[in-house]
Tab-separated table of C-alpha atoms in Angstrom:
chain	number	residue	atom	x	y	z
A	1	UNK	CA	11.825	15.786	-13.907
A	2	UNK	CA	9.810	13.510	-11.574
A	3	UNK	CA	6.234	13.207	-11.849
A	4	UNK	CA	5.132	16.020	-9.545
A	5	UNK	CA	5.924	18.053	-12.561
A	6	UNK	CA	3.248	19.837	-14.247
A	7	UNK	CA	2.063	22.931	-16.034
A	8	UNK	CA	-0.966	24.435	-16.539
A	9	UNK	CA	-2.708	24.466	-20.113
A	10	UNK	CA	-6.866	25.165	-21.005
A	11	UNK	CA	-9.145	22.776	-20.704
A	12	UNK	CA	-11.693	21.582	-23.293
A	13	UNK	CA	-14.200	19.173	-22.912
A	14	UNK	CA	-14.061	18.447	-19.460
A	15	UNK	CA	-10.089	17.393	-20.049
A	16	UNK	CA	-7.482	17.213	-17.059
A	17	UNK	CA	-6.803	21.033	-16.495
A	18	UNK	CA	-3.446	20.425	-15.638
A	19	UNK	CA	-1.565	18.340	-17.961
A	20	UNK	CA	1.516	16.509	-15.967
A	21	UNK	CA	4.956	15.550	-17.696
A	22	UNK	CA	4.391	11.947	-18.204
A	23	UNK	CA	7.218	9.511	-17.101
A	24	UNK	CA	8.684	7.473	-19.651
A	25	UNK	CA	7.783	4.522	-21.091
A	26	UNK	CA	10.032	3.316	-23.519
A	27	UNK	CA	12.569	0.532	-22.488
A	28	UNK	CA	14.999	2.257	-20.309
A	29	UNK	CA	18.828	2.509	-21.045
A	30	UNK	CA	19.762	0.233	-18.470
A	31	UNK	CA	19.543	-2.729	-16.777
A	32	UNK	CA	18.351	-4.121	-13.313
A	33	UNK	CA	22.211	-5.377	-12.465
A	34	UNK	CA	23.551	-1.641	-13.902
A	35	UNK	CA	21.487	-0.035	-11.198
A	36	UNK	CA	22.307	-2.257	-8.477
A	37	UNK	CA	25.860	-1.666	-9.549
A	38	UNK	CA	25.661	2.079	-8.018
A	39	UNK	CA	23.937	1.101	-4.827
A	40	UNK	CA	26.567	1.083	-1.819
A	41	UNK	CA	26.628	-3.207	-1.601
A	42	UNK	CA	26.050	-2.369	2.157
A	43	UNK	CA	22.285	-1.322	1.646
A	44	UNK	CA	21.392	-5.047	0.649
A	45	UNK	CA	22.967	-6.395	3.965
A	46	UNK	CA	20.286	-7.411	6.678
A	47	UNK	CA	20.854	-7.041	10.002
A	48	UNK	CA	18.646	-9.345	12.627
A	49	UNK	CA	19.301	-6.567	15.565
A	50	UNK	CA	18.256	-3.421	13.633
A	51	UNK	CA	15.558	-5.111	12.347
A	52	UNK	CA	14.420	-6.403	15.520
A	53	UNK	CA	14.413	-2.890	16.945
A	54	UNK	CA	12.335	-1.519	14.898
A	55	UNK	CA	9.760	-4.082	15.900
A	56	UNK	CA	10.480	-3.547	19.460
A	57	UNK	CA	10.251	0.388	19.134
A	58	UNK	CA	6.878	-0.117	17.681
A	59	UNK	CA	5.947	-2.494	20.257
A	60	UNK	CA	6.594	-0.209	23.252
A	61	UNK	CA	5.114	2.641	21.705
A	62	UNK	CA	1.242	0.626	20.799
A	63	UNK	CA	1.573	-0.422	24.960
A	64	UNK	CA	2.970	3.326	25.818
A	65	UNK	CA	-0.442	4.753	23.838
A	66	UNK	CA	-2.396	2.361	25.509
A	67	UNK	CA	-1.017	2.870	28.766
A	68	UNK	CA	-1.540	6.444	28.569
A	69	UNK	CA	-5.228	6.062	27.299
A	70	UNK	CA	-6.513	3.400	30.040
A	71	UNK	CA	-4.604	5.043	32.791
A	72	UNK	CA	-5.623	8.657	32.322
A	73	UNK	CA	-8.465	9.699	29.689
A	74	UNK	CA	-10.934	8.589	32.395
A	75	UNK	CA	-9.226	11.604	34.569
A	76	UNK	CA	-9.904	13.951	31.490
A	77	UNK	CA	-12.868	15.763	32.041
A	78	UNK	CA	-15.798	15.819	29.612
A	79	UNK	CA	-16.459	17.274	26.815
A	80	UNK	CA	-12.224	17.241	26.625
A	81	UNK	CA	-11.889	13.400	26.493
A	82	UNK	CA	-13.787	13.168	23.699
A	83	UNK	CA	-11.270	15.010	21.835
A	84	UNK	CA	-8.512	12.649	23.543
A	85	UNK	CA	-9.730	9.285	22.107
A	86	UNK	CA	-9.466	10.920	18.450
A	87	UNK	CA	-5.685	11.604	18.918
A	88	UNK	CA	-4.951	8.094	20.246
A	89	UNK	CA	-6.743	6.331	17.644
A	90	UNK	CA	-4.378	8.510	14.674
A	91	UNK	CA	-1.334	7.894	17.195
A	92	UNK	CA	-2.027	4.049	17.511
A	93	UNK	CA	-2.820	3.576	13.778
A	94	UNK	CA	0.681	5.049	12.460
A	95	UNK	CA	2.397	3.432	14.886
A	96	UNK	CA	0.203	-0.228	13.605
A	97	UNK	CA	1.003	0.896	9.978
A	98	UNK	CA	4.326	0.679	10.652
A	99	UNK	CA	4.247	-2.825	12.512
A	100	UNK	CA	2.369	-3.659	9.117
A	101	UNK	CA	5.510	-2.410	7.018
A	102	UNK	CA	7.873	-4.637	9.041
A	103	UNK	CA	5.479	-7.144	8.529
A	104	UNK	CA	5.299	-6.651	4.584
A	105	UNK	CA	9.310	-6.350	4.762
A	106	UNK	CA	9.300	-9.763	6.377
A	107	UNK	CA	7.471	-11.499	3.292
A	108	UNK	CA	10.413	-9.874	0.830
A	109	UNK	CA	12.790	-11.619	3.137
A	110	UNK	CA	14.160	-8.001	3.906
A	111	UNK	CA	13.936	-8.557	7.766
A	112	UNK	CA	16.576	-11.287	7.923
A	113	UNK	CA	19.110	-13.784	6.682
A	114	UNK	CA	16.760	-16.863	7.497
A	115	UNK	CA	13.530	-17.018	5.397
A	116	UNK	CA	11.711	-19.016	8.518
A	117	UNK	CA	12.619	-16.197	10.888
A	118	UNK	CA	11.185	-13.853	8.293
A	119	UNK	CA	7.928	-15.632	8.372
A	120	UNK	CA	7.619	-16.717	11.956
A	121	UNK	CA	7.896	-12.781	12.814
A	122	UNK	CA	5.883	-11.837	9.681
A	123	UNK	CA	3.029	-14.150	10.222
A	124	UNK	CA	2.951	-13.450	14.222
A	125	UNK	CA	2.994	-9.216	13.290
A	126	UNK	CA	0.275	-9.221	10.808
A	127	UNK	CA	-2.044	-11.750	12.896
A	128	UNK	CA	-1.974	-9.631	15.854
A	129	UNK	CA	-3.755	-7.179	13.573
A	130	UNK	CA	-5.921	-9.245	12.122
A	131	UNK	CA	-3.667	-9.792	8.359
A	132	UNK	CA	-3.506	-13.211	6.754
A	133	UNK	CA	0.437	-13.160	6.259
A	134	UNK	CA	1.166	-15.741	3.726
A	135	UNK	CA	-2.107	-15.066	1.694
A	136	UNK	CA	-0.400	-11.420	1.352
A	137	UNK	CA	2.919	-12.473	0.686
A	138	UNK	CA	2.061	-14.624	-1.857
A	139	UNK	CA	-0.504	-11.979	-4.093
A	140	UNK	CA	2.168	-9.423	-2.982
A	141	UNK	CA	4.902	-10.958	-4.509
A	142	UNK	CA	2.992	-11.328	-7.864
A	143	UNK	CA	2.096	-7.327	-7.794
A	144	UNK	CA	5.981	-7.133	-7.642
A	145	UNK	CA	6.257	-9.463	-10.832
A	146	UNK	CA	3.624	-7.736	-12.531
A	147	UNK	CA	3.478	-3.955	-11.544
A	148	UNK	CA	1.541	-2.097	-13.801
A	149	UNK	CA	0.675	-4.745	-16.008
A	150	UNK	CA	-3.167	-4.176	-17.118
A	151	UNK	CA	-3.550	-7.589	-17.815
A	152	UNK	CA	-1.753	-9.510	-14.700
A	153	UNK	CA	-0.864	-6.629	-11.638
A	154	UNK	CA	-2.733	-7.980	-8.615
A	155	UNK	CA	-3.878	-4.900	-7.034
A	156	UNK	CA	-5.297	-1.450	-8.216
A	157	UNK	CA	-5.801	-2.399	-11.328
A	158	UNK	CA	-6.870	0.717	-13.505
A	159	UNK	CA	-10.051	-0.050	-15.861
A	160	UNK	CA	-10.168	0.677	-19.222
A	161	UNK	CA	-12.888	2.891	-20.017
A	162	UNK	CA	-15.387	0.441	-21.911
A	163	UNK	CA	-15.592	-1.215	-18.137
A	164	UNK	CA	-16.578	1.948	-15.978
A	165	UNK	CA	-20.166	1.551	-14.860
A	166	UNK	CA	-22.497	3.576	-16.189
A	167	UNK	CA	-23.569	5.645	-12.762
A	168	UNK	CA	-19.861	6.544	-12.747
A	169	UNK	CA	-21.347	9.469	-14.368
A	170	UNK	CA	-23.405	10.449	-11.589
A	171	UNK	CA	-20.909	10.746	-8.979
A	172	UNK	CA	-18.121	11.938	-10.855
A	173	UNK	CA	-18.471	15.339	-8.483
A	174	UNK	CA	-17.077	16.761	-5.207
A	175	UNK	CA	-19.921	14.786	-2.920
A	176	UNK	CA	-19.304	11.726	-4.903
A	177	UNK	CA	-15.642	11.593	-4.459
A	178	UNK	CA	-16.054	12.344	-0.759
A	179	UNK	CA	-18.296	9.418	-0.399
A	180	UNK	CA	-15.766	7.159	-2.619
A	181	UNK	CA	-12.596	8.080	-0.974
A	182	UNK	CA	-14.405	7.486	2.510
A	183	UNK	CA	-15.599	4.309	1.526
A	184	UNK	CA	-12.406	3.157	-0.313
A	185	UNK	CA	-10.275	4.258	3.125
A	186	UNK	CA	-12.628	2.601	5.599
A	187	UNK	CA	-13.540	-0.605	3.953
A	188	UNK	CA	-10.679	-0.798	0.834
A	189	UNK	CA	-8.708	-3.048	3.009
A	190	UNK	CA	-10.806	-5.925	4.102
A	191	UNK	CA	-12.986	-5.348	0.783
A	192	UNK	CA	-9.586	-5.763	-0.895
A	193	UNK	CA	-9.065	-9.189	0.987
A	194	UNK	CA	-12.152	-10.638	1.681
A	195	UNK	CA	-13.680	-10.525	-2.191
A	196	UNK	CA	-10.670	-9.046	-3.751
A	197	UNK	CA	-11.831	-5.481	-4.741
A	198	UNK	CA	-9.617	-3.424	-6.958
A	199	UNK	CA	-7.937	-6.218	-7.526
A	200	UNK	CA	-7.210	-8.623	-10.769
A	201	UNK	CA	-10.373	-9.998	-12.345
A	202	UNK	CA	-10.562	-13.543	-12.210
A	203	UNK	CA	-12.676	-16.322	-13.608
A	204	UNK	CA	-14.050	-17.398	-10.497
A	205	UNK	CA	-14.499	-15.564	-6.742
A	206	UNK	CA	-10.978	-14.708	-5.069
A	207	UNK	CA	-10.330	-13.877	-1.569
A	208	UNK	CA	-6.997	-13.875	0.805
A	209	UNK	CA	-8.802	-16.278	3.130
A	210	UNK	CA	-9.708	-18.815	0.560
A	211	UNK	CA	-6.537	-21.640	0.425
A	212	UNK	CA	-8.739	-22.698	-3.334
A	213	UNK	CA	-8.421	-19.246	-4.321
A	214	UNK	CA	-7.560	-18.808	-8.051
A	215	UNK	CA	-5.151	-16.019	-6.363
A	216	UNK	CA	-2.705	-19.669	-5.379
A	217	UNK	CA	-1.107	-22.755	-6.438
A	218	UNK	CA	-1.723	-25.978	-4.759
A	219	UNK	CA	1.571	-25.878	-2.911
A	220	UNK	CA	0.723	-22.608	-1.502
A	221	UNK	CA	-2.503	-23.775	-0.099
A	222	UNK	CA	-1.628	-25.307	3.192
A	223	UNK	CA	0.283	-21.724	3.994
A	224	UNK	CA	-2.971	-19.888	3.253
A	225	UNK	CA	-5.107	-22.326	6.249
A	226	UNK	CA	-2.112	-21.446	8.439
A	227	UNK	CA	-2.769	-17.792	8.134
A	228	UNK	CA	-6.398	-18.398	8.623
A	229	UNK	CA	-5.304	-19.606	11.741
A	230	UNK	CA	-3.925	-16.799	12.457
A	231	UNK	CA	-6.456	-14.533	12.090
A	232	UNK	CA	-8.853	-17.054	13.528
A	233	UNK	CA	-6.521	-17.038	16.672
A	234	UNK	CA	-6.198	-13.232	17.190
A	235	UNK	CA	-10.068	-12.946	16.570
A	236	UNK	CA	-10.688	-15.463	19.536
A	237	UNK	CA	-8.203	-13.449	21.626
A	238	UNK	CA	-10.523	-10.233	20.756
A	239	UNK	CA	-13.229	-12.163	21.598
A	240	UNK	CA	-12.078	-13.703	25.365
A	241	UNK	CA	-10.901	-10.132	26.204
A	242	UNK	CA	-14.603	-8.390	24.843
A	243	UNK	CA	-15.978	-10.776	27.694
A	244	UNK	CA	-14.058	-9.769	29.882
A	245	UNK	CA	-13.745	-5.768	29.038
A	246	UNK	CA	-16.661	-5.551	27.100
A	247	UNK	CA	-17.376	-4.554	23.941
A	248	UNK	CA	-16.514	-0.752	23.760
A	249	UNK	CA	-12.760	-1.866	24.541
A	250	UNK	CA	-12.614	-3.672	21.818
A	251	UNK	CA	-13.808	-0.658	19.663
A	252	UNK	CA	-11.928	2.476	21.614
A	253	UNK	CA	-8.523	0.651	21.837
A	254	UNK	CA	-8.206	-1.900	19.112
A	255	UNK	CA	-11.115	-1.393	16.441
A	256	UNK	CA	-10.621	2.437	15.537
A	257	UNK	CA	-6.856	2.515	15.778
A	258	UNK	CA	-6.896	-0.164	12.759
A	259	UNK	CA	-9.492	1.935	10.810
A	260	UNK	CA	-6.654	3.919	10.398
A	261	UNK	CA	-4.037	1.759	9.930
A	262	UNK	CA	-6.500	0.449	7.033
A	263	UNK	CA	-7.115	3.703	5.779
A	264	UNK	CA	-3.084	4.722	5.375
A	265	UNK	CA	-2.388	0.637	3.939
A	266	UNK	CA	-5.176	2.144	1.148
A	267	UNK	CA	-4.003	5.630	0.827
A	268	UNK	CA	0.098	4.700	0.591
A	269	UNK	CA	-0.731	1.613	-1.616
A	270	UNK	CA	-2.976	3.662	-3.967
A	271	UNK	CA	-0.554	6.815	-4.091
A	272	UNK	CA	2.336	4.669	-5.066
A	273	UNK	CA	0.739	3.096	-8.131
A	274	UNK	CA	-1.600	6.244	-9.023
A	275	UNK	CA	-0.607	8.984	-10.826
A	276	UNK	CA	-1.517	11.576	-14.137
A	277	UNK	CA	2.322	11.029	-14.960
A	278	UNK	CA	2.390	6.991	-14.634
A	279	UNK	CA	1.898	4.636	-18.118
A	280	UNK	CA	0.474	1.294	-17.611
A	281	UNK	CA	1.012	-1.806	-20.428
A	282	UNK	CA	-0.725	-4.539	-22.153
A	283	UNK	CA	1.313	-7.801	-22.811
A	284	UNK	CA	2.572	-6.333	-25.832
A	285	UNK	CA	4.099	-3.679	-24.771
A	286	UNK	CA	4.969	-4.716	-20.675
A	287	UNK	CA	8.467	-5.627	-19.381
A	288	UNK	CA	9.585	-5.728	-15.763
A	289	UNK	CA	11.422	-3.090	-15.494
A	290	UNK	CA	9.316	-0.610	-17.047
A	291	UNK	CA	6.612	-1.792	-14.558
A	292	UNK	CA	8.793	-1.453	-11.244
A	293	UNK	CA	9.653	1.895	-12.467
A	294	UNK	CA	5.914	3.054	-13.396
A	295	UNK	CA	5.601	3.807	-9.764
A	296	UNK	CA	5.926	6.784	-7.459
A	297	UNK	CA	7.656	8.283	-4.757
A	298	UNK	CA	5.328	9.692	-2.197
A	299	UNK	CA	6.438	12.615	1.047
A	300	UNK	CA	4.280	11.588	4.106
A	301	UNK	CA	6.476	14.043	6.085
A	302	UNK	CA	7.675	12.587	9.748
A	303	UNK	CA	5.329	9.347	8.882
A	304	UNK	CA	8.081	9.180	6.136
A	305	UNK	CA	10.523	7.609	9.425
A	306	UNK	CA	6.814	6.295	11.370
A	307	UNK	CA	6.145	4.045	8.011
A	308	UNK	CA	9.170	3.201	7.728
A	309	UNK	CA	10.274	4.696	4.309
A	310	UNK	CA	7.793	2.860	2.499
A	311	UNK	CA	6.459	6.083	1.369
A	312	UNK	CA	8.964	7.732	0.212
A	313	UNK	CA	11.419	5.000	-1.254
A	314	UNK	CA	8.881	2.542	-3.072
A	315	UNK	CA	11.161	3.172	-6.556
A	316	UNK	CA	13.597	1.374	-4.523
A	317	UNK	CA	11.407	-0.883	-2.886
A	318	UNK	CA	10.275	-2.052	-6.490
A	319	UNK	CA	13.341	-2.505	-7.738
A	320	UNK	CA	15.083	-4.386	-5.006
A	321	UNK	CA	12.502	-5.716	-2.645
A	322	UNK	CA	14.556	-7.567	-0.183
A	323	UNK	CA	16.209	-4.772	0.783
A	324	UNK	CA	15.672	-3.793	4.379
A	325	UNK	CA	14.241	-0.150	4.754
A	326	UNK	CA	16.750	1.413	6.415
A	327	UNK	CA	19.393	1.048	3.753
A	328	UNK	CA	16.374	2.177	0.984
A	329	UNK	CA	16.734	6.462	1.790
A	330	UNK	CA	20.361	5.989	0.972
A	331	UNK	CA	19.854	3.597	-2.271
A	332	UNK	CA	17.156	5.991	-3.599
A	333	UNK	CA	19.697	8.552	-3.231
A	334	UNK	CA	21.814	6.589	-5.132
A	335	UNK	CA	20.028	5.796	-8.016
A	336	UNK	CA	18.412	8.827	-9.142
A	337	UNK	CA	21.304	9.831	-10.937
A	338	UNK	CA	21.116	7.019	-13.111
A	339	UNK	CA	17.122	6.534	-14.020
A	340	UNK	CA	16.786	9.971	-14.830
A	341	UNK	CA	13.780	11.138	-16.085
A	342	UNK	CA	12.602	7.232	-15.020
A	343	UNK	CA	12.531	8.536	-11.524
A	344	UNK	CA	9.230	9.483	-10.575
A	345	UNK	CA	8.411	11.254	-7.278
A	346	UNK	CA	5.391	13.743	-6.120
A	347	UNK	CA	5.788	15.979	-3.030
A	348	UNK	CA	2.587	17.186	-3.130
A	349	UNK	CA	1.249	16.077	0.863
A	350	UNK	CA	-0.987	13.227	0.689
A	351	UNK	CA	-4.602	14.187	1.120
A	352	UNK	CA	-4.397	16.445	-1.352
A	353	UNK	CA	-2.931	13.965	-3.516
A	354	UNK	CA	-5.753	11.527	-2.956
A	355	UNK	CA	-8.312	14.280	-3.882
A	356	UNK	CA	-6.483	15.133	-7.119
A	357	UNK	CA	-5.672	11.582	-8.020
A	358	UNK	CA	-9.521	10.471	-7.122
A	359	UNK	CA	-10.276	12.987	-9.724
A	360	UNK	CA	-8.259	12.595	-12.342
A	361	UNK	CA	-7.220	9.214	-12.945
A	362	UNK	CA	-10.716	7.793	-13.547
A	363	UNK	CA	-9.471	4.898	-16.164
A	364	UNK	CA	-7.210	4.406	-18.388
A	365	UNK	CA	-6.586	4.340	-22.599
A	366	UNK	CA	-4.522	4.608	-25.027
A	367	UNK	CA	-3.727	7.558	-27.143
A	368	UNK	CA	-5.866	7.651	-30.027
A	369	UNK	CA	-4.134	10.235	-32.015
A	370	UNK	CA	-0.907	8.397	-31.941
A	371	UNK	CA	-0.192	5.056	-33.540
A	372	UNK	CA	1.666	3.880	-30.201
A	373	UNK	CA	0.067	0.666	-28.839
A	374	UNK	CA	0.023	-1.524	-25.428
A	375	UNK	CA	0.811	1.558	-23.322
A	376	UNK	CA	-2.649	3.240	-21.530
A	377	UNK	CA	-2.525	6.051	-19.496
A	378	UNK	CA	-4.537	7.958	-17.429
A	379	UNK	CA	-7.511	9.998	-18.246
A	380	UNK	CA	-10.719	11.401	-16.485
A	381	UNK	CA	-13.295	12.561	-19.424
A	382	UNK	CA	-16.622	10.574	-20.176
């Protein structure tokens, strides 16, 4: 059963109320090659002019929402256009989210058969919105080497208990998860780059736009200045056309349209890794495997096909991440059969999902009434 599985059972002491079948986490009966084995061999072939679509679909659709907004909200008659700029700022930030999945597929080398095509488009995608491309790639790439690993995963990194700050307490209520999932949509993102909240603790300060980051190796570093530039660039080009718009432009067309797009990068990133149902392991207990299949399948509905499957397909995406996602609906289709139980998945929609996961996966622990080690799950009592 996948992980939206769950039953109801009494609570005591402030427990989870609803206790979810958790996903295994013993080493699976199979291997990596025996699951690529029933994937159709056509869903790992690349194709430049799909691929390229997609990035020209998106394209014309960000001018096509801007076109519509400059040319004709200024005919909309007040109080109505305030209710118009709303719309276009959801509107532009799926369609930007999914420019930013194309982007991420790009650093998986899932775009292409040429890695320096992969990264010219990558890097010139996520620096028109304001992404360091390489500095990604490279901490994204070790969150695929280490998913769910308590010790070495690079991004939403569960705490253990002993590590929750006191005033945890305090806010552990309605109000206080409104203000913490608001925060954590907003300003998760940039947080996540800039200082590197919720993500691996290191010995010194990390951030995506340091190239002397503990987050990379030396050989690394001259790719991290170059998206830098990047960003530095696009920021300048915000800049020349605030002089010449003005500042409000900057906000109405560009600013709030990414405050989405930062909010769904959160909400998609967090959903996939956080669930009642998923185990997460210490060295002792970790393998690969077991990590890339300790995530979860989430249904964003039509932004399933806006996002570009990255939703609803990240088992896949885990497993064989230079895969391109239009092959990844068919390969997920192909190996549930074979994982089983390992399959997770959750159809419950989204924002409800963020409200029950906010919730209920507070930390993680072991079990204490079992003598089973290294493996920590989920839990939400005090």
């Amino acid at each position: 059963m996948g992980a939206g599985g769950k039953m109801t059972v009494p609570a005591t002491n402030g427990e989870i109320k609803t206790k979810h079948n958790r996903a295994p986490h013993s080493k699976p009966p199979f291997t990596l090659s025996e699951i690529k084995k029933v994937v159709p061999p056509h869903c790992f072939k690349r194709s430049l002019v799909r691929s390229f679509s997609y990035v020209v679909t998106d394209v014309i659709l960000v001018f096509l929402f801007y076109y519509i907004a400059s040319s004709y909200f200024h005919l909309i008659p007040k109080p109505f256009s305030y209710f118009a700029w709303p719309v276009y700022w959801y509107f532009q930030g799926c369609v930007i989210t999914g420019i930013w999945v194309l982007a991420h597929e790009c650093g998986h080398h899932a775009f292409s058969d040429y890695p320096w095509l992969d990264d010219t488009v990558g890097f010139i995608l996520h620096s028109a919105i304001v992404v360091p491309y390489f500095s990604w790639k490279y901490s994204h790439r070790r969150h695929h080497s280490n998913t769910n690993s308590i010790e070495r995963d690079e991004v939403f990194v569960p705490k253990p208990k002993t590590t929750i700050p006191w005033y945890y307490t305090y806010i552990d209520n309605p109000p206080g998860r409104v203000m913490i999932l608001a925060v954590t949509l907003l300003l998760g993102w940039p947080l996540y780059l800039a200082c590197n909240v919720a993500g691996r603790p290191y010995d010194r300060y990390a951030s995506h736009f340091d190239p002397y980051s503990p987050i990379y190796s030396n050989r690394e570093r001259l790719q991290i200045f170059m998206s830098d530039a990047g960003v530095l660039t696009m920021s300048y080009v915000l800049y020349r056309i605030a002089l010449v718009e003005g500042f409000w432009w900057i906000i109405c067309y560009f600013t709030m349209p990414l405050l989405v797009t930062n909010a769904f990068l959160v909400s998609i990133t967090y959903l996939q890794h956080t669930h009642p149902s998923l185990p997460h392991y210490d060295s002792s207990e970790w393998e690969w495997l077991k990590g890339a299949l300790a995530t979860v399948d989430r249904d964003y509905g039509i932004l399933n096909k806006v996002f570009h499957h990255i939703t609803d397909t990240h088992v896949a995406h885990h497993l064989f991440s230079n895969m391109p996602h239009y092959h990844a609906t068919e390969a997920t289709e192909a190996i549930k059969p074979m994982l089983g139980e390992y399959y997770q998945s959750d159809s419950l929609p989204f924002y409800k999902a963020l409200w029950r996961e906010g919730k209920e996966c507070l930390y993680v622990q072991e079990d204490e009434d079992t003598p089973e080690k290294g493996v920590y799950w989920y839990k939400n009592t005090y």
